[in-house]
Tab-separated table of C-alpha atoms in Angstrom:
chain	number	residue	atom	x	y	z
A	267	MET	CA	116.286	121.695	27.704
A	268	GLN	CA	112.754	120.891	28.827
A	269	GLN	CA	112.007	121.040	32.545
A	270	ARG	CA	109.831	118.622	34.512
A	271	TYR	CA	108.394	118.575	38.011
A	272	LEU	CA	110.101	116.025	40.231
A	273	GLY	CA	107.461	113.698	41.596
A	274	ARG	CA	104.534	115.234	43.429
A	275	SER	CA	106.445	118.405	44.249
A	276	GLY	CA	107.001	121.907	42.967
A	277	LEU	CA	110.693	121.277	42.245
A	278	ARG	CA	111.420	121.649	38.524
A	279	VAL	CA	114.500	120.002	37.041
A	280	SER	CA	115.972	119.466	33.587
A	281	ARG	CA	114.774	116.238	31.964
A	282	THR	CA	118.377	115.058	31.734
A	283	ALA	CA	120.580	115.019	34.830
A	284	LEU	CA	124.372	115.198	34.953
A	285	GLY	CA	125.942	112.343	36.900
A	286	THR	CA	129.348	112.695	38.550
A	287	MET	CA	130.306	109.140	39.528
A	288	THR	CA	133.471	109.305	37.398
A	289	TRP	CA	134.585	112.710	38.705
A	290	GLY	CA	137.831	112.441	40.616
A	291	ARG	CA	138.659	109.050	39.131
A	292	ASP	CA	138.244	108.820	35.339
A	293	THR	CA	137.278	112.495	34.956
A	294	ASP	CA	139.760	115.094	36.217
A	295	PRO	CA	138.752	118.547	37.532
A	296	ASP	CA	139.404	120.346	34.222
A	297	GLU	CA	137.273	117.874	32.289
A	298	ALA	CA	134.572	118.087	34.975
A	299	ALA	CA	134.525	121.867	34.561
A	300	THR	CA	134.065	121.538	30.815
A	301	GLN	CA	131.253	119.023	31.339
A	302	LEU	CA	129.426	121.249	33.780
A	303	MET	CA	129.734	124.234	31.467
A	304	ALA	CA	128.373	122.261	28.488
A	305	PHE	CA	125.529	120.897	30.587
A	306	ALA	CA	124.516	124.305	31.927
A	307	ASP	CA	124.813	125.895	28.470
A	308	ALA	CA	122.359	123.275	27.174
A	309	GLY	CA	119.843	124.242	29.871
A	310	GLY	CA	120.651	121.409	32.261
A	311	THR	CA	120.010	122.057	35.948
A	312	LEU	CA	119.997	118.768	37.887
A	313	VAL	CA	123.472	117.603	38.969
A	314	ASP	CA	123.689	114.332	40.885
A	315	THR	CA	126.545	113.159	43.081
A	316	ALA	CA	127.106	111.125	46.266
A	317	ASP	CA	129.326	111.279	49.325
A	318	VAL	CA	131.165	108.091	48.308
A	319	TYR	CA	131.889	108.919	44.672
A	320	SER	CA	135.671	108.792	44.430
A	321	ASP	CA	135.830	108.902	48.237
A	322	GLY	CA	134.190	112.319	48.321
A	323	GLU	CA	136.331	113.823	45.561
A	324	ALA	CA	133.325	114.194	43.222
A	325	GLU	CA	131.608	116.453	45.751
A	326	ARG	CA	134.808	118.438	46.309
A	327	ILE	CA	135.291	119.007	42.574
A	328	LEU	CA	131.672	120.066	42.199
A	329	GLY	CA	132.127	122.531	45.024
A	330	THR	CA	135.116	124.181	43.371
A	331	LEU	CA	133.086	124.765	40.208
A	332	LEU	CA	130.112	126.478	41.834
A	333	GLY	CA	130.315	130.189	41.208
A	334	GLU	CA	133.329	129.747	38.950
A	335	ILE	CA	131.602	127.821	36.148
A	336	VAL	CA	127.929	128.239	36.977
A	337	SER	CA	126.041	130.018	39.734
A	338	ARG	CA	124.880	127.865	42.645
A	339	ASP	CA	121.374	129.262	42.169
A	340	GLU	CA	121.212	127.934	38.607
A	341	LEU	CA	121.631	124.298	39.649
A	342	VAL	CA	119.594	121.712	41.521
A	343	LEU	CA	122.215	119.877	43.597
A	344	ALA	CA	121.479	116.281	44.527
A	345	THR	CA	123.668	114.055	46.660
A	346	LYS	CA	123.311	110.842	48.653
A	347	ALA	CA	124.243	109.233	51.952
A	348	VAL	CA	124.128	105.744	53.584
A	349	ALA	CA	127.058	103.966	51.902
A	350	ARG	CA	130.032	103.253	54.167
A	351	ARG	CA	132.605	106.072	54.055
A	352	THR	CA	134.776	105.403	57.078
A	353	GLU	CA	134.965	103.047	60.035
A	354	GLY	CA	133.211	104.007	63.241
A	355	PRO	CA	129.630	104.418	64.405
A	356	PHE	CA	128.852	107.364	62.112
A	357	GLY	CA	130.843	106.362	59.037
A	358	GLY	CA	127.941	104.864	57.114
A	359	GLY	CA	124.463	103.415	57.318
A	360	ALA	CA	121.054	105.011	57.684
A	361	SER	CA	121.005	105.752	61.415
A	362	ARG	CA	120.059	109.293	62.357
A	363	GLY	CA	123.578	110.017	63.603
A	364	ALA	CA	125.314	108.578	60.546
A	365	LEU	CA	123.029	110.390	58.115
A	366	LEU	CA	123.360	113.798	59.731
A	367	SER	CA	127.124	113.342	59.972
A	368	ALA	CA	127.220	112.442	56.271
A	369	LEU	CA	125.160	115.505	55.409
A	370	ASP	CA	127.549	117.803	57.251
A	371	GLY	CA	130.419	116.228	55.336
A	372	SER	CA	128.697	116.706	51.979
A	373	LEU	CA	127.918	120.351	52.722
A	374	ARG	CA	131.521	120.920	53.762
A	375	ARG	CA	132.979	119.307	50.631
A	376	ILE	CA	130.576	121.076	48.272
A	377	GLY	CA	130.907	124.354	50.127
A	378	ALA	CA	127.166	124.965	50.133
A	379	ASP	CA	124.726	125.861	52.875
A	380	HIS	CA	122.056	123.457	51.630
A	381	ILE	CA	121.409	120.468	49.349
A	382	ASP	CA	118.402	120.659	47.038
A	383	LEU	CA	117.739	116.906	46.903
A	384	TRP	CA	119.196	114.613	49.573
A	385	GLN	CA	118.754	110.911	48.864
A	386	LEU	CA	119.101	107.744	50.921
A	387	HIS	CA	121.496	105.743	48.752
A	388	ALA	CA	120.203	102.332	49.823
A	389	TRP	CA	117.846	100.588	52.234
A	390	ASP	CA	119.439	99.793	55.596
A	391	ALA	CA	117.754	96.723	57.072
A	392	GLY	CA	119.450	97.288	60.435
A	393	VAL	CA	117.840	100.667	61.075
A	394	PRO	CA	114.119	101.384	61.588
A	395	VAL	CA	112.878	103.316	58.573
A	396	GLU	CA	111.232	105.796	60.935
A	397	GLU	CA	114.654	106.739	62.289
A	398	SER	CA	116.144	107.240	58.829
A	399	LEU	CA	113.241	109.365	57.644
A	400	SER	CA	113.327	111.444	60.814
A	401	ALA	CA	116.859	112.468	59.844
A	402	LEU	CA	115.546	113.685	56.475
A	403	ASP	CA	112.783	115.631	58.223
A	404	HIS	CA	115.288	117.184	60.621
A	405	ALA	CA	117.625	118.192	57.796
A	406	ILE	CA	114.793	119.898	55.916
A	407	SER	CA	113.506	121.652	59.034
A	408	ALA	CA	117.037	122.882	59.759
A	409	GLY	CA	117.312	124.389	56.286
A	410	LYS	CA	120.186	122.123	55.243
A	411	VAL	CA	118.048	120.218	52.723
A	412	ARG	CA	115.148	121.300	50.522
A	413	TYR	CA	113.720	117.946	49.326
A	414	ALA	CA	114.318	114.269	50.092
A	415	GLY	CA	114.408	111.114	48.000
A	416	ILE	CA	115.585	107.509	48.010
A	417	SER	CA	117.712	105.322	45.767
A	418	ASN	CA	117.925	101.608	44.957
A	419	TYR	CA	114.836	100.700	46.990
A	420	SER	CA	112.706	97.705	46.025
A	421	GLY	CA	108.967	98.120	45.560
A	422	TRP	CA	108.001	97.120	49.104
A	423	GLN	CA	110.787	99.237	50.569
A	424	LEU	CA	109.641	102.268	48.580
A	425	ALA	CA	106.026	101.765	49.665
A	426	THR	CA	107.076	101.325	53.300
A	427	ALA	CA	109.058	104.556	53.230
A	428	ALA	CA	106.346	106.458	51.380
A	429	LEU	CA	103.685	105.395	53.886
A	430	THR	CA	105.775	106.164	56.972
A	431	PRO	CA	104.424	109.361	58.577
A	432	THR	CA	106.780	112.280	57.923
A	433	THR	CA	106.531	116.026	57.826
A	434	TYR	CA	108.045	116.238	54.361
A	435	PRO	CA	107.153	113.500	51.836
A	436	LEU	CA	109.705	111.797	49.620
A	437	ILE	CA	109.650	113.085	46.037
A	438	SER	CA	111.981	110.814	44.068
A	439	THR	CA	113.622	107.432	43.719
A	440	GLN	CA	116.829	106.801	41.787
A	441	VAL	CA	117.081	103.346	40.222
A	442	GLU	CA	118.794	101.544	37.377
A	443	TYR	CA	116.534	101.630	34.324
A	444	SER	CA	117.252	101.121	30.635
A	445	LEU	CA	116.284	98.951	27.683
A	446	LEU	CA	118.625	96.333	29.177
A	447	GLU	CA	117.345	96.645	32.755
A	448	ARG	CA	113.559	96.918	33.026
A	449	GLY	CA	113.105	95.085	36.317
A	450	ILE	CA	111.695	98.151	38.061
A	451	GLU	CA	108.567	97.834	35.904
A	452	ARG	CA	107.444	94.878	38.030
A	453	GLU	CA	107.044	96.690	41.340
A	454	VAL	CA	109.180	99.817	41.770
A	455	ALA	CA	107.814	101.951	38.941
A	456	PRO	CA	104.129	101.248	39.756
A	457	ALA	CA	104.794	101.960	43.435
A	458	ALA	CA	106.599	105.206	42.586
A	459	LEU	CA	103.750	106.364	40.360
A	460	HIS	CA	101.176	105.483	43.018
A	461	HIS	CA	102.993	107.322	45.799
A	462	GLY	CA	104.025	110.341	43.736
A	463	LEU	CA	107.786	109.742	43.499
A	464	GLY	CA	109.549	110.730	40.287
A	465	LEU	CA	111.919	108.210	38.711
A	466	LEU	CA	115.556	109.201	38.192
A	467	PRO	CA	117.096	106.366	36.134
A	468	TRP	CA	120.791	105.682	36.558
A	469	ALA	CA	122.734	103.789	33.863
A	470	PRO	CA	120.092	104.744	31.247
A	471	LEU	CA	122.500	103.615	28.510
A	472	GLY	CA	122.800	100.109	29.922
A	473	ARG	CA	126.180	100.917	31.493
A	474	GLY	CA	127.376	102.024	28.063
A	475	VAL	CA	126.433	98.817	26.262
A	476	LEU	CA	123.454	100.386	24.437
A	477	THR	CA	125.742	102.815	22.608
A	478	GLY	CA	127.006	99.855	20.576
A	479	LYS	CA	130.627	100.421	21.537
A	480	TYR	CA	131.019	96.801	22.718
A	481	ARG	CA	129.504	95.085	19.670
A	482	ASN	CA	132.898	94.113	18.239
A	483	GLY	CA	134.948	93.840	21.401
A	484	THR	CA	136.046	96.040	24.276
A	485	PRO	CA	137.537	99.425	23.317
A	486	PRO	CA	140.743	100.029	25.307
A	487	ASP	CA	139.549	103.442	26.501
A	488	SER	CA	136.115	102.248	27.643
A	489	ARG	CA	134.799	101.495	31.122
A	490	GLY	CA	134.646	97.834	30.156
A	491	ALA	CA	138.435	97.839	29.834
A	492	SER	CA	139.088	99.498	33.200
A	493	THR	CA	139.893	97.505	36.318
A	494	HIS	CA	137.224	99.207	38.445
A	495	PHE	CA	134.345	99.180	35.934
A	496	ALA	CA	134.868	95.962	33.946
A	497	GLY	CA	132.531	93.912	36.135
A	498	TYR	CA	130.001	96.719	36.179
A	499	VAL	CA	129.760	96.659	32.363
A	500	GLU	CA	130.020	92.882	31.973
A	501	GLN	CA	126.645	92.325	33.646
A	502	HIS	CA	124.938	93.683	30.527
A	503	ARG	CA	126.943	91.813	27.895
A	504	ASN	CA	124.943	88.733	26.919
A	505	ASP	CA	122.809	87.349	24.085
A	506	ARG	CA	119.667	89.219	25.124
A	507	ALA	CA	121.605	92.472	25.289
A	508	ALA	CA	123.064	91.831	21.836
A	509	ARG	CA	119.567	91.537	20.337
A	510	ILE	CA	118.461	94.753	21.987
A	511	VAL	CA	121.611	96.620	20.941
A	512	GLN	CA	121.012	95.501	17.350
A	513	ALA	CA	117.433	96.800	17.482
A	514	VAL	CA	118.614	100.130	18.875
A	515	ALA	CA	121.254	100.404	16.132
A	516	THR	CA	118.653	99.652	13.457
A	517	ALA	CA	116.319	102.302	14.867
A	518	ALA	CA	119.138	104.846	15.007
A	519	GLU	CA	120.074	104.199	11.392
A	520	GLY	CA	116.470	104.648	10.288
A	521	LEU	CA	116.124	107.907	12.215
A	522	GLY	CA	119.485	109.292	11.188
A	523	THR	CA	120.706	109.608	14.756
A	524	SER	CA	122.926	107.719	17.199
A	525	ALA	CA	122.155	104.572	19.159
A	526	LEU	CA	122.947	106.578	22.287
A	527	CYS	CA	120.196	109.094	21.519
A	528	VAL	CA	117.654	106.364	20.770
A	529	ALA	CA	118.369	104.517	24.028
A	530	LEU	CA	118.285	107.697	26.093
A	531	ALA	CA	115.085	109.019	24.500
A	532	TRP	CA	113.376	105.684	25.131
A	533	VAL	CA	113.984	105.699	28.890
A	534	ARG	CA	113.522	109.474	29.277
A	535	ASP	CA	109.939	109.260	28.052
A	536	ARG	CA	108.838	106.169	29.967
A	537	PRO	CA	105.916	106.602	32.415
A	538	GLY	CA	107.014	108.229	35.654
A	539	VAL	CA	110.531	109.073	34.487
A	540	VAL	CA	111.620	112.630	35.229
A	541	ALA	CA	115.323	112.741	34.328
A	542	PRO	CA	117.796	110.007	33.367
A	543	VAL	CA	121.161	110.523	35.072
A	544	VAL	CA	123.878	110.593	32.408
A	545	GLY	CA	127.438	110.028	33.546
A	546	ALA	CA	130.095	110.741	30.917
A	547	ARG	CA	133.817	110.141	31.046
A	548	ASP	CA	134.485	113.203	28.890
A	549	THR	CA	132.682	116.190	27.397
A	550	ASN	CA	132.295	114.631	23.954
A	551	GLN	CA	130.313	111.780	25.466
A	552	LEU	CA	128.167	114.233	27.395
A	553	ILE	CA	127.437	116.366	24.335
A	554	ALA	CA	126.427	113.224	22.442
A	555	SER	CA	123.928	112.480	25.222
A	556	LEU	CA	122.583	116.030	25.229
A	557	GLU	CA	121.711	115.650	21.538
A	558	ALA	CA	118.910	113.306	22.606
A	559	GLU	CA	117.009	116.395	23.767
A	560	GLN	CA	115.978	116.937	20.136
A	561	LEU	CA	114.695	113.385	19.643
A	562	THR	CA	111.208	111.991	20.224
A	563	LEU	CA	110.832	108.379	19.157
A	564	PRO	CA	108.012	107.609	16.695
A	565	PRO	CA	105.361	105.292	18.189
A	566	ALA	CA	106.250	102.404	15.864
A	567	ILE	CA	109.920	102.461	16.839
A	568	ARG	CA	109.080	102.815	20.519
A	569	ALA	CA	106.763	99.800	20.254
A	570	ALA	CA	109.455	97.740	18.507
A	571	LEU	CA	111.978	98.565	21.240
A	572	ASP	CA	109.386	97.758	23.900
A	573	ASP	CA	108.864	94.333	22.331
A	574	VAL	CA	112.494	93.356	21.885
A	575	SER	CA	113.394	94.359	25.450
A	576	ALA	CA	110.223	93.152	27.181
A	577	ILE	CA	110.601	91.339	30.494
A	578	GLU	CA	108.425	88.520	31.731
A	579	LEU	CA	105.849	89.499	34.312
A	580	GLY	CA	104.719	86.722	36.621
A	581	TYR	CA	102.046	86.530	39.272
A	582	PRO	CA	101.037	88.850	40.887
A	583	GLU	CA	102.485	91.552	38.609
A	584	ARG	CA	100.736	90.015	35.618
A	585	PRO	CA	96.947	90.493	35.811
A	586	MET	CA	95.028	87.259	36.253
A	587	PRO	CA	93.017	86.137	33.201
């Protein structure tokens, strides 16, 4: 698998990342082990998790697999903090105390002495950004974290954080980005490129919709049929999505590949993107995603997909005539 530098840093990561949001809920420990082995065998290095995924179980499962399935030194471990974990003053949020408490918890569950990429999971309007970023600086200075990033920040929030004086600059931002969700192209992606933050797209397959699995209904074993993910998937099931899914399917047929590979290759090679985060329920789904490594979309097909999924840019994103 090809490797890319993450933002304006010397950290190199695989251009596809393994997501673990389903670990501990829809993906049991044995299946997680098989996924991690397949990912590492394919040359994957970046594994992304968060302290709130399955109430911390995703981090715990990942920790049990380090050394057993793949060496800790062969992976770039990324996790997140800010989301509410427990009640109490340090159970969530982006205060210095809450963040450092969350970091200690993540290290304990993973069983590691440091995190390679620690990310603020969301903007916390109740906490001065200087305080939040000082926690990242402290964690890096203490050797508990190597690099810092953000997640789900708007364009102005990203720029504010990037311009806040820190010892160690932010290197990445994780955001939803796919053919069905291109909103970050208005402000977030340009801001990330300007400030040297690499893009890590989550839900690069449009929450599964771009694979075409929902074209004729909801498969009983899909996320769309589950009680905890049905609403998550439903947001991308509409007339516009149907047109885009049809275009992806047509492109896949012409290229002799899957719709999944076409959708993933499209977002992977967008400007500023470093590594889409692929979360799979089982190993077969993951292997299907890894096959996109061999695919580069021809310019004509890329242009057609750009056109069918284009979003409207208004003032001031759209240049004045």
